């Protein structure tokens, strides 16, 4: 079977576009100095990173799901090597009509039980996917 040049080009373009479902998203968070400054995640590797209080924390994407018709909502979890005000942090990032929102909390563990300890705020963010 022979492909015509146009059909071959279309086939190659569609084939090249298939991996586009895995992507890295980077968000600049607008807010105060105690909350996150930058937050990013990769849907293929499930890795995440947040910069807050001058420290970059490595974490993971723990949940991804559709958020209306605006895009995906993600939960990102981070465990700092040296806990600041929390033993674990979790952020939810979701699209809105005017951009994105980032909400976060900090947890503490006592006696093997996880407790909500602190709010990490609710901020507007500007996000870009690569």
Coordinates of C-alpha atoms in Angstrom, one line a residue:
X1 CA 0.0 0.0 0.0
X2 CA 1.4 3.4 -1.0
X3 CA 0.6 6.6 0.9
X4 CA 0.0 9.8 -1.1
X5 CA 2.3 12.6 0.1
X6 CA -0.6 14.5 1.8
X7 CA -1.8 11.3 3.6
X8 CA 1.7 10.4 4.6
X9 CA 2.2 13.9 6.0
X10 CA -1.1 13.8 7.9
X11 CA -0.2 10.4 9.3
X12 CA 3.2 11.6 10.5
X13 CA 1.7 14.7 12.1
X14 CA -0.9 12.7 13.9
X15 CA 1.7 10.2 15.1
X16 CA 3.9 13.0 16.3
X17 CA 1.1 14.6 18.2
X18 CA 0.1 11.5 20.1
X19 CA 2.7 11.9 23.0
X20 CA 1.3 15.4 23.7
X21 CA -0.9 14.0 26.5
X22 CA 2.1 13.8 28.8
X23 CA 3.2 17.3 29.7
X24 CA 4.9 19.5 32.3
X25 CA 2.9 22.4 33.8
X26 CA 4.5 25.3 35.6
X27 CA 2.6 27.8 37.6
X28 CA 3.7 31.2 39.1
X29 CA 1.6 31.7 42.2
X30 CA 0.4 35.2 43.1
X31 CA 0.3 35.7 46.9
X32 CA 2.2 36.4 50.1
X33 CA 5.7 35.3 51.0
X34 CA 4.5 32.4 53.2
X35 CA 2.7 30.5 50.5
X36 CA 4.0 28.8 47.4
X37 CA 5.9 30.9 44.8
X38 CA 6.2 28.3 42.0
X39 CA 4.6 24.9 41.5
X40 CA 5.0 22.4 38.7
X41 CA 4.2 18.8 37.8
X42 CA 4.7 16.3 35.0
X43 CA 1.8 14.1 34.1
X44 CA 4.1 11.4 32.6
X45 CA 6.6 10.9 35.5
X46 CA 4.1 12.0 38.2
X47 CA 6.8 14.2 39.7
X48 CA 6.0 17.6 41.2
X49 CA 8.0 20.5 42.7
X50 CA 7.0 23.5 44.8
X51 CA 9.1 26.4 45.8
X52 CA 8.0 28.0 49.1
X53 CA 9.9 29.9 51.8
X54 CA 13.0 29.8 49.6
X55 CA 13.0 26.0 49.6
X56 CA 12.3 23.7 46.6
X57 CA 10.4 20.6 47.7
X58 CA 10.2 17.5 45.5
X59 CA 6.9 15.6 45.5
X60 CA 4.4 13.7 43.5
X61 CA 1.2 14.1 41.6
X62 CA -1.3 12.0 43.6
X63 CA -4.6 12.6 41.8
X64 CA -5.6 14.0 38.4
X65 CA -9.2 14.4 37.1
X66 CA -11.3 16.5 34.8
X67 CA -12.4 19.9 36.2
X68 CA -15.6 20.9 34.3
X69 CA -14.7 21.8 30.7
X70 CA -11.8 23.9 31.7
X71 CA -9.1 21.3 32.0
X72 CA -7.7 19.0 34.7
X73 CA -7.5 19.5 38.5
X74 CA -4.5 17.9 40.2
X75 CA -3.5 17.1 43.8
X76 CA 0.2 17.4 44.6
X77 CA 1.8 16.0 47.7
X78 CA 5.2 17.1 49.2
X79 CA 7.2 15.8 52.2
X80 CA 9.9 18.1 53.3
X81 CA 13.3 16.7 54.5
X82 CA 13.2 19.3 57.4
X83 CA 9.6 20.0 58.3
X84 CA 8.9 23.7 58.6
X85 CA 5.4 24.0 59.9
X86 CA 4.2 20.7 58.5
X87 CA 5.3 17.1 58.0
X88 CA 3.5 17.0 54.6
X89 CA 2.0 19.6 52.3
X90 CA -0.7 19.1 49.8
X91 CA -1.8 21.5 47.0
X92 CA -4.8 21.4 44.7
X93 CA -4.3 23.2 41.4
X94 CA -7.3 23.8 39.1
X95 CA -8.3 25.9 36.1
X96 CA -10.8 28.7 36.3
X97 CA -12.4 31.0 33.7
X98 CA -9.7 33.6 34.4
X99 CA -6.6 31.4 35.0
X100 CA -5.8 28.9 37.8
X101 CA -6.2 28.6 41.5
X102 CA -3.8 27.0 44.0
X103 CA -5.0 25.9 47.4
X104 CA -2.8 24.3 50.0
X105 CA -2.6 22.8 53.4
X106 CA 0.0 21.4 55.8
X107 CA -0.4 18.3 57.9
X108 CA 1.4 17.1 61.1
X109 CA 1.7 13.5 62.2
X110 CA 1.1 12.7 65.9
X111 CA 1.1 9.1 67.1
X112 CA 0.9 7.9 63.5
X113 CA -2.2 9.9 62.8
X114 CA -2.3 12.6 60.2
X115 CA -3.8 16.0 61.3
X116 CA -4.6 19.1 59.3
X117 CA -2.3 21.7 60.8
X118 CA -2.1 24.8 58.7
X119 CA -3.6 26.5 55.6
X120 CA -1.1 27.3 52.9
X121 CA -3.6 29.7 51.3
X122 CA -5.8 30.1 48.3
X123 CA -4.1 31.9 45.4
X124 CA -4.5 32.9 41.8
X125 CA -1.8 31.5 39.5
X126 CA -0.6 31.8 35.9
X127 CA 0.1 28.4 34.5
X128 CA 1.7 27.2 31.3
X129 CA 2.0 23.7 29.9
X130 CA 5.0 22.6 27.9

